[in-house]
Short mmCIF file of C-alpha atoms and ligand atoms in Angstrom, two decimals:
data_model
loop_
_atom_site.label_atom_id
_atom_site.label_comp_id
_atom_site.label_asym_id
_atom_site.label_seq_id
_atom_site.Cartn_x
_atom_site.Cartn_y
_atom_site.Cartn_z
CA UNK A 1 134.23 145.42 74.40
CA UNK A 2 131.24 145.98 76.66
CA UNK A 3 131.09 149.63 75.10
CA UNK A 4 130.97 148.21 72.18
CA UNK A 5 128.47 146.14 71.89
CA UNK A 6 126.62 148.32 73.88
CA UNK A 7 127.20 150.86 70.88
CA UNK A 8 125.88 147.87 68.13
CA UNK A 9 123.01 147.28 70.15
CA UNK A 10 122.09 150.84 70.48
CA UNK A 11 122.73 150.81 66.34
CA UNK A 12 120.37 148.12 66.06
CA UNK A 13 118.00 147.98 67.84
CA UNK A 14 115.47 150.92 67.53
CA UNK A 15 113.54 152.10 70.82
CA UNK A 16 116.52 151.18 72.83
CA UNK A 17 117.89 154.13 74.27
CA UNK A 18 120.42 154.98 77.29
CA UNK A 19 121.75 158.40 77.47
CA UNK A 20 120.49 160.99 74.48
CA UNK A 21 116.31 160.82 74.24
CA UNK A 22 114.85 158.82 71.63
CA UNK A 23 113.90 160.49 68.23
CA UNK A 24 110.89 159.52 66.21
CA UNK A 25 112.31 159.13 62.34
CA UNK A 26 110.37 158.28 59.28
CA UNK A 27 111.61 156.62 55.87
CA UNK A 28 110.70 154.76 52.43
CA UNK A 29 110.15 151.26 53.26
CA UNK A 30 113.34 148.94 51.42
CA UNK A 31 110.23 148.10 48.73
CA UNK A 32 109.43 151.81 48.16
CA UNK A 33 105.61 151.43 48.51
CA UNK A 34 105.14 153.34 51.94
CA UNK A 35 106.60 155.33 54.64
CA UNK A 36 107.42 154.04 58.26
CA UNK A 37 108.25 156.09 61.59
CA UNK A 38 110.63 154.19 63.96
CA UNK A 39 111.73 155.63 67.52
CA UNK A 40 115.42 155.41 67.77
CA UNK A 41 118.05 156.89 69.12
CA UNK A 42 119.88 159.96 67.18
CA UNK A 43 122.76 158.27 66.30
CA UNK A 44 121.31 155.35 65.40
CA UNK A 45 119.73 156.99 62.46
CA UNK A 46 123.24 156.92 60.75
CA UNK A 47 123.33 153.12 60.98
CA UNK A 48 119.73 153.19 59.47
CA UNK A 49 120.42 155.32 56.51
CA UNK A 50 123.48 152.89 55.96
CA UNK A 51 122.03 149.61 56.00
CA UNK A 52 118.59 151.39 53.79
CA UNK A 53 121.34 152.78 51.37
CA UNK A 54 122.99 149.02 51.56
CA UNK A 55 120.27 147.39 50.89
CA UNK A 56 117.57 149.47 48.02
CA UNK A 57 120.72 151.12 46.32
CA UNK A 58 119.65 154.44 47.36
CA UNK A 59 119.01 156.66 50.44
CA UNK A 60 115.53 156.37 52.48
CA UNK A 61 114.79 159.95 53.12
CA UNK A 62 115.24 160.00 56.54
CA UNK A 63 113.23 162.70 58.20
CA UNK A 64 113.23 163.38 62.04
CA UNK A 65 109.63 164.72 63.97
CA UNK A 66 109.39 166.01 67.12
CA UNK A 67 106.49 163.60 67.54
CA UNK A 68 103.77 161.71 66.18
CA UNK A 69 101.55 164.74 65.45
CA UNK A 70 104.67 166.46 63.55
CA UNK A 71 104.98 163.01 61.39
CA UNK A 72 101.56 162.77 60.21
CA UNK A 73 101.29 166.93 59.67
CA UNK A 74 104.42 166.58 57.41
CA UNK A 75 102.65 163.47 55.56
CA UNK A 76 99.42 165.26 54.85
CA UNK A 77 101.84 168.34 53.58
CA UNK A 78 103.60 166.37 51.11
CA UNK A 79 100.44 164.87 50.03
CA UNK A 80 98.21 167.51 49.30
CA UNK A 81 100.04 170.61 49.60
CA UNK A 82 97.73 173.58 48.90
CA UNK A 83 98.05 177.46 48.40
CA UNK A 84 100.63 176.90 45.23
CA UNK A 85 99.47 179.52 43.02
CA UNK A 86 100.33 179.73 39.23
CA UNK A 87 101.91 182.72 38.12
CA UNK A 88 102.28 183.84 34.07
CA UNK A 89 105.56 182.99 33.52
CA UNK A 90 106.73 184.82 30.44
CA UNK A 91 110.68 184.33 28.97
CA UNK A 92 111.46 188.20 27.66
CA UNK A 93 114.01 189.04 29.33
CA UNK A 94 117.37 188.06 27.43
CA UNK A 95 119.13 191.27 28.10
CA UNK A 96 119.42 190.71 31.97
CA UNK A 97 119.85 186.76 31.43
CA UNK A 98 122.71 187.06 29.12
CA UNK A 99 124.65 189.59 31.14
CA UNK A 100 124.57 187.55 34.09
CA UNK A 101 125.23 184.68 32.37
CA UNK A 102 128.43 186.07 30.31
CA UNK A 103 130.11 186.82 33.94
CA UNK A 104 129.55 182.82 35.03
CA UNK A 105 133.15 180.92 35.30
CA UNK A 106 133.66 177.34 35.58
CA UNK A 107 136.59 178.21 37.05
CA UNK A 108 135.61 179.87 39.95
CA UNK A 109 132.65 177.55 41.24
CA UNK A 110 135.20 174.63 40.58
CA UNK A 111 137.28 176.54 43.42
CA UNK A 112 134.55 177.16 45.81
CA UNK A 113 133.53 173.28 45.36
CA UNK A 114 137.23 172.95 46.13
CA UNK A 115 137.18 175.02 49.09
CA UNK A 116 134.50 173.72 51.30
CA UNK A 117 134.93 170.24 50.15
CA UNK A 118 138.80 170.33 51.35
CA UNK A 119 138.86 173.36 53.76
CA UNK A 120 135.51 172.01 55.85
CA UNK A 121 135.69 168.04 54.93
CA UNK A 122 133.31 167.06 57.46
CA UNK A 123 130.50 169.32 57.27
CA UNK A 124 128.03 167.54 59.91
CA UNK A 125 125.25 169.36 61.33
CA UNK A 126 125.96 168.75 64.82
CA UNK A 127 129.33 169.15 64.55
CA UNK A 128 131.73 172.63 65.10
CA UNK A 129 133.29 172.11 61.06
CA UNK A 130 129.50 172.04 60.40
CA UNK A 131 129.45 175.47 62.10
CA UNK A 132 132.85 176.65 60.35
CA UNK A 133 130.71 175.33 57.03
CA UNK A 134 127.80 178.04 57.37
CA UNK A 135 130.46 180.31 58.28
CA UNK A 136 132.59 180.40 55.61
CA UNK A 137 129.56 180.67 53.39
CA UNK A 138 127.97 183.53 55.14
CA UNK A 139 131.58 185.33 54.98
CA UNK A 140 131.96 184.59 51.03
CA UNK A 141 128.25 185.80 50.33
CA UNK A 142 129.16 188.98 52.37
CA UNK A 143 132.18 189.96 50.81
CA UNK A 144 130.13 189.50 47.70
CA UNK A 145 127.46 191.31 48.65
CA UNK A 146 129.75 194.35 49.76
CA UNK A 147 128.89 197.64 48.52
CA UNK A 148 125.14 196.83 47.65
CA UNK A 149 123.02 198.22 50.21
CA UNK A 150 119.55 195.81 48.31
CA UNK A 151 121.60 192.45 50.09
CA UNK A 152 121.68 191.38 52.99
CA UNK A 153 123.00 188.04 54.20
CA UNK A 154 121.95 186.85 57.76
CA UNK A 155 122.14 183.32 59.32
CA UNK A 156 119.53 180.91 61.07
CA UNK A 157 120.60 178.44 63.66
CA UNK A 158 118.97 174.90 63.83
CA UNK A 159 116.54 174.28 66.44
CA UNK A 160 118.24 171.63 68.13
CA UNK A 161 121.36 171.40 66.88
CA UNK A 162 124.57 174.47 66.01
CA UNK A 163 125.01 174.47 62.46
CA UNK A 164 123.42 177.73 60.61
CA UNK A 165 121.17 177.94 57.29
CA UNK A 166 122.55 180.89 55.85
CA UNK A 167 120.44 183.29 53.36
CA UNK A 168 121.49 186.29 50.85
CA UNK A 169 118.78 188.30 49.76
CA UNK A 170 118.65 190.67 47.16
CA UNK A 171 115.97 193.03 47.39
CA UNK A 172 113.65 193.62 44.14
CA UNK A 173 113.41 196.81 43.08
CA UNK A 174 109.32 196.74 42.70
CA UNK A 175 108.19 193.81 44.20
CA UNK A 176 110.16 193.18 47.27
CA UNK A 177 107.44 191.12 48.66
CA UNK A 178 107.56 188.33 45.79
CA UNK A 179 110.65 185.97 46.18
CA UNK A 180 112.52 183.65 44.17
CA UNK A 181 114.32 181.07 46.17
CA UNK A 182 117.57 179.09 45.15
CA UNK A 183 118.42 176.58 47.10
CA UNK A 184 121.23 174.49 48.25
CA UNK A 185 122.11 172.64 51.56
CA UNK A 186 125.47 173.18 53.07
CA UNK A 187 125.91 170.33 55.21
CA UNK A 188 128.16 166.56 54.61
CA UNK A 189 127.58 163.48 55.94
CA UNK A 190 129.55 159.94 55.73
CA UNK A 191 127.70 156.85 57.07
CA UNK A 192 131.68 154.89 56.58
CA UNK A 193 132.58 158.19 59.48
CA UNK A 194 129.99 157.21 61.34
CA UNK A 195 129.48 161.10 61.11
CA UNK A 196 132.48 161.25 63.57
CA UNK A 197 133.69 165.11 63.77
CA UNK A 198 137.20 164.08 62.10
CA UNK A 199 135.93 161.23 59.55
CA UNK A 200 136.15 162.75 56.60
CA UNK A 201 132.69 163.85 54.62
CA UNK A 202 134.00 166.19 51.81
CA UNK A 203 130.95 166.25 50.29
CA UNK A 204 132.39 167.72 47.49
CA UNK A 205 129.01 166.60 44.59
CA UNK A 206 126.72 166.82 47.66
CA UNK A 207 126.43 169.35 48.29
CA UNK A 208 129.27 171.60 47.90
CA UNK A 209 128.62 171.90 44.23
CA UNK A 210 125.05 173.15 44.85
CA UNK A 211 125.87 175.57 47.32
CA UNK A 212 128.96 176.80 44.97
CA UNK A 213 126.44 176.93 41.84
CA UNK A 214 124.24 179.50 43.70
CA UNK A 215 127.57 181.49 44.82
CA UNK A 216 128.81 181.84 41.00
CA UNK A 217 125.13 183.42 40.27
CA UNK A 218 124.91 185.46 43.16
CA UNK A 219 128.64 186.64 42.40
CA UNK A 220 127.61 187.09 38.68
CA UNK A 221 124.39 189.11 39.43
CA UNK A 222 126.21 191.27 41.47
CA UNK A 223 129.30 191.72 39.60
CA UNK A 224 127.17 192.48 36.04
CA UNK A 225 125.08 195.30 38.26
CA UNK A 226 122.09 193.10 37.48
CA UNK A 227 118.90 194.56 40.06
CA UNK A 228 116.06 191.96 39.82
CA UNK A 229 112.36 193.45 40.29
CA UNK A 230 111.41 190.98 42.76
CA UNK A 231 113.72 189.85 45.30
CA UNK A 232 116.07 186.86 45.34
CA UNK A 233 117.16 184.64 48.28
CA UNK A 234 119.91 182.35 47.63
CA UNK A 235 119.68 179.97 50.87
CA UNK A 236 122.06 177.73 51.70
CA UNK A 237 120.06 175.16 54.33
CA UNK A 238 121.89 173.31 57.14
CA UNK A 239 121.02 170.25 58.42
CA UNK A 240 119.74 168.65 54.86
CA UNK A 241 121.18 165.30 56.04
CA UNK A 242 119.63 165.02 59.10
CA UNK A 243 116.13 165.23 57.58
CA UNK A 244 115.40 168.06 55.85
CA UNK A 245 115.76 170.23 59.50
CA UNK A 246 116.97 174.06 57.98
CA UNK A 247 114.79 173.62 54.73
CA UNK A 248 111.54 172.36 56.88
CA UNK A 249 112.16 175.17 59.51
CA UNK A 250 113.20 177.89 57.26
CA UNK A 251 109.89 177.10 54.41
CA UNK A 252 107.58 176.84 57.62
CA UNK A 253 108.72 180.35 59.00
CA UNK A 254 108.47 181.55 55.45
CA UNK A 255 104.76 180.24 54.90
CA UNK A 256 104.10 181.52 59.11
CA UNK A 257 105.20 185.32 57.48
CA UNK A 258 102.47 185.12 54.49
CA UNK A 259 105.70 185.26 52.19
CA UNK A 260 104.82 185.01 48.51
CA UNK A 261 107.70 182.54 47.17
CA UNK A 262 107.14 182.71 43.28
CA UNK A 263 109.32 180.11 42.87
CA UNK A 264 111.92 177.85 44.38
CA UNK A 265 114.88 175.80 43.03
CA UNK A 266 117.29 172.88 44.57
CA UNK A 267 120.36 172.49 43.68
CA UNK A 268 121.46 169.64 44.94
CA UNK A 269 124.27 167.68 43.22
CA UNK A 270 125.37 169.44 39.97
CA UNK A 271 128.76 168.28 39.20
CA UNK A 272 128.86 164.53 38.52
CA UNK A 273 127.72 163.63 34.70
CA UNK A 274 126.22 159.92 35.53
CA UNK A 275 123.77 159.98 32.33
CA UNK A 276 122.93 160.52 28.83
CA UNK A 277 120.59 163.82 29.15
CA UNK A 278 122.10 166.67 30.92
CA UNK A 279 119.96 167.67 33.58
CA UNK A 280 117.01 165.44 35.16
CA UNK A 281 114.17 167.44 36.32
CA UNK A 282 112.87 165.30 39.12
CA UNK A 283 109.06 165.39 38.97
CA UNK A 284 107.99 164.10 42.11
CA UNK A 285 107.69 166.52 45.64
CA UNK A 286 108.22 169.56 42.59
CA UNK A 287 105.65 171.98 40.72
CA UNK A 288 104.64 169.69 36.89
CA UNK A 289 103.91 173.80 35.83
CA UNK A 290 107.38 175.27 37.11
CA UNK A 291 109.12 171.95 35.68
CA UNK A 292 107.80 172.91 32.29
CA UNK A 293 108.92 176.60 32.10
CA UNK A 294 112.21 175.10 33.28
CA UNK A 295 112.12 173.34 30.23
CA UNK A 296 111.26 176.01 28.09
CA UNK A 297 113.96 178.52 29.19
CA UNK A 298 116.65 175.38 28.83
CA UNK A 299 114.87 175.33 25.22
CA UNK A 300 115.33 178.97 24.63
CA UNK A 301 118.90 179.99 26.43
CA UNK A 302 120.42 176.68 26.43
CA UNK A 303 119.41 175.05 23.05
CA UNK A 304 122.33 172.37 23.31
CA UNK A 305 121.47 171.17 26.53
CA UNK A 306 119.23 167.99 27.17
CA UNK A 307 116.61 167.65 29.16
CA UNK A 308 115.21 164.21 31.25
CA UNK A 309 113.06 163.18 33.61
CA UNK A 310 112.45 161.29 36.56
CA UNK A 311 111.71 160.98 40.18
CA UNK A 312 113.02 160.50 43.60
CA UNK A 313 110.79 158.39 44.57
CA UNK A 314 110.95 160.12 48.25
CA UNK A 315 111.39 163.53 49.17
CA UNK A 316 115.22 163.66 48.27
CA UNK A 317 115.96 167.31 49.34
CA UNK A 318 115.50 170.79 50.53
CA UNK A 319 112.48 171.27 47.39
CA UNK A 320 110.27 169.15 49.70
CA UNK A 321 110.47 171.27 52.28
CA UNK A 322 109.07 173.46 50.61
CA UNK A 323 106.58 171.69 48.21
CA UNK A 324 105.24 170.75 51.46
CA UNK A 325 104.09 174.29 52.38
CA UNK A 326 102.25 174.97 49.35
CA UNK A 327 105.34 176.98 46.98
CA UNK A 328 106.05 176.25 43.63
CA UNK A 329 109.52 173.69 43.75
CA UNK A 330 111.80 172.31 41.56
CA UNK A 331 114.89 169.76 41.21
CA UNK A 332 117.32 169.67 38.42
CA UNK A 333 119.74 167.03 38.85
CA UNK A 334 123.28 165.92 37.90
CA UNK A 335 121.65 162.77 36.37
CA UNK A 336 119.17 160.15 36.25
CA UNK A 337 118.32 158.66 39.50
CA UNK A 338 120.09 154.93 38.88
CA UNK A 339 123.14 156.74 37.69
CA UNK A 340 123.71 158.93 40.65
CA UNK A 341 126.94 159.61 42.12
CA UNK A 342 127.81 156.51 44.05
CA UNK A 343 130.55 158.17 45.99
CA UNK A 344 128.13 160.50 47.49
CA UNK A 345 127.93 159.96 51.57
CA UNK A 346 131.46 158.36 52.19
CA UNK A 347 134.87 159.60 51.88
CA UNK A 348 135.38 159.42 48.23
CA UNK A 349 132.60 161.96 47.61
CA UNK A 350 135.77 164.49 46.08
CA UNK A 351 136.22 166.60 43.36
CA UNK A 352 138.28 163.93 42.13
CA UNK A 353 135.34 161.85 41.43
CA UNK A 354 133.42 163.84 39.57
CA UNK A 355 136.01 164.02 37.15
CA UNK A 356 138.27 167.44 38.65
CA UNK A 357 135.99 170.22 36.45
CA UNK A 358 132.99 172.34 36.81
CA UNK A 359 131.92 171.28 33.37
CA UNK A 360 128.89 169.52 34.52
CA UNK A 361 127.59 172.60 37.17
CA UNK A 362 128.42 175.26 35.22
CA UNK A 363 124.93 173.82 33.35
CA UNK A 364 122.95 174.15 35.92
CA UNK A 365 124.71 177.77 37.23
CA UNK A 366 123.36 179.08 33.51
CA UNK A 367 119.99 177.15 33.88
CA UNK A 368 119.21 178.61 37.25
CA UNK A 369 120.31 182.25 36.11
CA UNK A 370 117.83 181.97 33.69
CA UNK A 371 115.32 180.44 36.18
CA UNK A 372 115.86 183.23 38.98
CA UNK A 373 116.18 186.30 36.26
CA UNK A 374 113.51 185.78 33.96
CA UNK A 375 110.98 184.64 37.64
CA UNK A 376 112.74 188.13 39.14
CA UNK A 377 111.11 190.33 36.08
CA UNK A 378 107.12 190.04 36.68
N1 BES B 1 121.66 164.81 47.53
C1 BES B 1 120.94 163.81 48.26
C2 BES B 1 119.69 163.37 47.53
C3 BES B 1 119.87 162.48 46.33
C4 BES B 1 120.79 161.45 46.36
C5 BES B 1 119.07 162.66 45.25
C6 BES B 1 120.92 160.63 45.23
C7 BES B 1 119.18 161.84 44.14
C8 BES B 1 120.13 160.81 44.14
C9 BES B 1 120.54 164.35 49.62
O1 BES B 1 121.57 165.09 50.23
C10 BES B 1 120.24 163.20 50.55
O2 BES B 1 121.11 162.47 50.89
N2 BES B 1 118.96 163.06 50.92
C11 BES B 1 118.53 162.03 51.79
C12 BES B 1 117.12 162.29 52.26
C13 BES B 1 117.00 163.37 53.32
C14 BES B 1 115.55 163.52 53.68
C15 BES B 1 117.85 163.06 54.53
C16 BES B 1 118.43 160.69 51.12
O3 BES B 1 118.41 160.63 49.88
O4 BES B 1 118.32 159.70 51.85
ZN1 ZN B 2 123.10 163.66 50.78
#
């Protein structure tokens, strides 16, 4: 009993802390018209995100920062994030877009969705099935990526916590140094598990069908022979749910190297047809210039396909990250923001759910080929 309420208290009441340190966390105020930053202690951040989902109808974009410094760098980031440069982006390449696309299968990303979602159904950050998560992935991008001495797939552990981000690059041809990213997070969380090691967080719309979207086109580029000119990184980040933590570190150490990201996409939820239009390209925390040639290649490769808009209202994902350092971002999403996968974050987020078919992300598998082939040819 005494445990217990010791447990609700440290759930409740922010600042109080006994045995891990405090963390300093921002998030969206219930209303939506600012940002906060609380100290509280790890796990009560769960409890947080639970009561913000309960009560707003969405999640509050929690984001952890090492302190108060960290919080108000990250703010001035998101605001005004500078260096994004605009590149000519032509659509002429057809030939490489349609052979790639050609080798997508529904089939086979439905599997992979079905294989992390059941084999790793708790894919925490700080958790060991959040390590067996980024391990699995790693081991399916290698034995992908065997035989092709232009990819490489290597791993990055979180600072502070074990679960990897994991990263296949393919190496362009003539301008190595220029990189398309494709993103994806590969972690789960359940607020009902209380993010216990053995709940169960399948995860199975977020975000197993992201990171199995960017498998099917990695598989499909390399089993069409496809080279792209400048180089591709599919990356996979960890730690999504606990605040962005792979994506912020990963973008930061990207924008520390002087790399030259062209472009960079999120996939994050693909599978779960909540609206009318087919894919939402969320305009806030994303590049209005990228968002439009997104438009235009849907236009031109995927005539049938419709096209919204709207916005987070926070930054929802990985494409903050890195917005926030200055590279052209965007989000396509499963649906409009209200009709959003409901089961996502608790136990029922299965393949079930979303219906038991990869009709929905094989969309967004044909949109992003176009995206990271017609970007990977100057
Ligand atoms: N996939 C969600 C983001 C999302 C959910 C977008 C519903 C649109 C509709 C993502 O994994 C997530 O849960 N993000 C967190 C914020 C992050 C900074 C921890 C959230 O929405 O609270
Ligand atoms: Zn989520």
């Amino acid at each position: 009993m005494q445990v217990r309420l010791l447990a609700l208290a440290l759930a409740f009441a922010p600042g109080l802390s006994l045995a891990a340190p405090d963390i300093l966390v921002s998030h969206a105020t219930p209303d939506g018209s600012g940002v906060v930053l609380e100290r509280m202690a790890p796990h009560a951040m769960d409890a947080l995100s639970a009561r913000l989902h309960h009560d707003t109808g969405h999640c509050g974009g929690l984001v952890q920062h090492a302190d108060e410094a960290d919080f108000r760098q990250w703010m001035a980031k998101l605001k005004s994030p500078t260096l994004r440069q605009a590149l000519t982006r032509k659509i002429d390449d057809a030939a490489n877009v349609g052979a790639v696309m050609a080798r997508l299968d529904p089939g086979r990303l439905l599997a992979m969705i079905e294989q992390l979602s059941t084999n790793t159904p708790n894919r925490h950050y700080r958790s060991e099935a959040g390590v067996a998560a980024s391990n699995a992935t790693a081991g399916q991008w290698r034995s992908i990526a065997e035989g092709r001495d232009d990819i490489t797939v290597s791993t990055l552990p979180l600072p502070n916590a074990p679960q990897s981000t994991v990263i296949a690059r393919i190496e362009g041809s003539e301008r190595p140094g220029e990189i398309i990213v494709i993103g994806s997070h590969l972690d789960s969380t359940s607020s009902l598990a209380q993010n216990d090691p053995r709940g169960s967080a399948p995860g199975a719309d977020d975000d197993a069908s992201g990171v199995a979207t960017a498998t099917e086109i990695l598989r499909a580029m390399v089993e069409s022979g496809y080279r792209p000119k400048r180089s591709i990184h599919f990356i996979a980040h960890a730690g999504e749910e606990g605040g962005l933590l792979g994506s912020r570190q990963v973008a930061a150490d990207y924008r520390r190297r002087g790399a030259n990201v062209v472009g960079m996409m999120q996939l994050d939820m693909t599978a779960n047809q909540g609206s009318a239009d087919d894919v939402y390209l969320m305009t806030d925390y994303t590049d209005a210039g990228q968002n439009d040639f997104v438009a235009d290649l849907a236009r031109t490769y995927l005539p049938a396909l419709r096209i919204g808009r709207d916005r987070c209202g926070y930054g929802c994902s990985d494409h903050a990250s890195w917005f926030a350092e200055g590279y052209p971002a965007s989000m396509p999403f499963e649906s409009g923001m209200r009709d959003a996968n409901r089961a996502i974050h608790t136990p029922r987020d299965t393949v079930e759910t979303f219906g038991g078919h990869a009709n929905h992300a094989i969309k967004f598998a044909r949109l992003a080929t176009a995206f990271a082939v017609e970007l990977a040819n100057d």
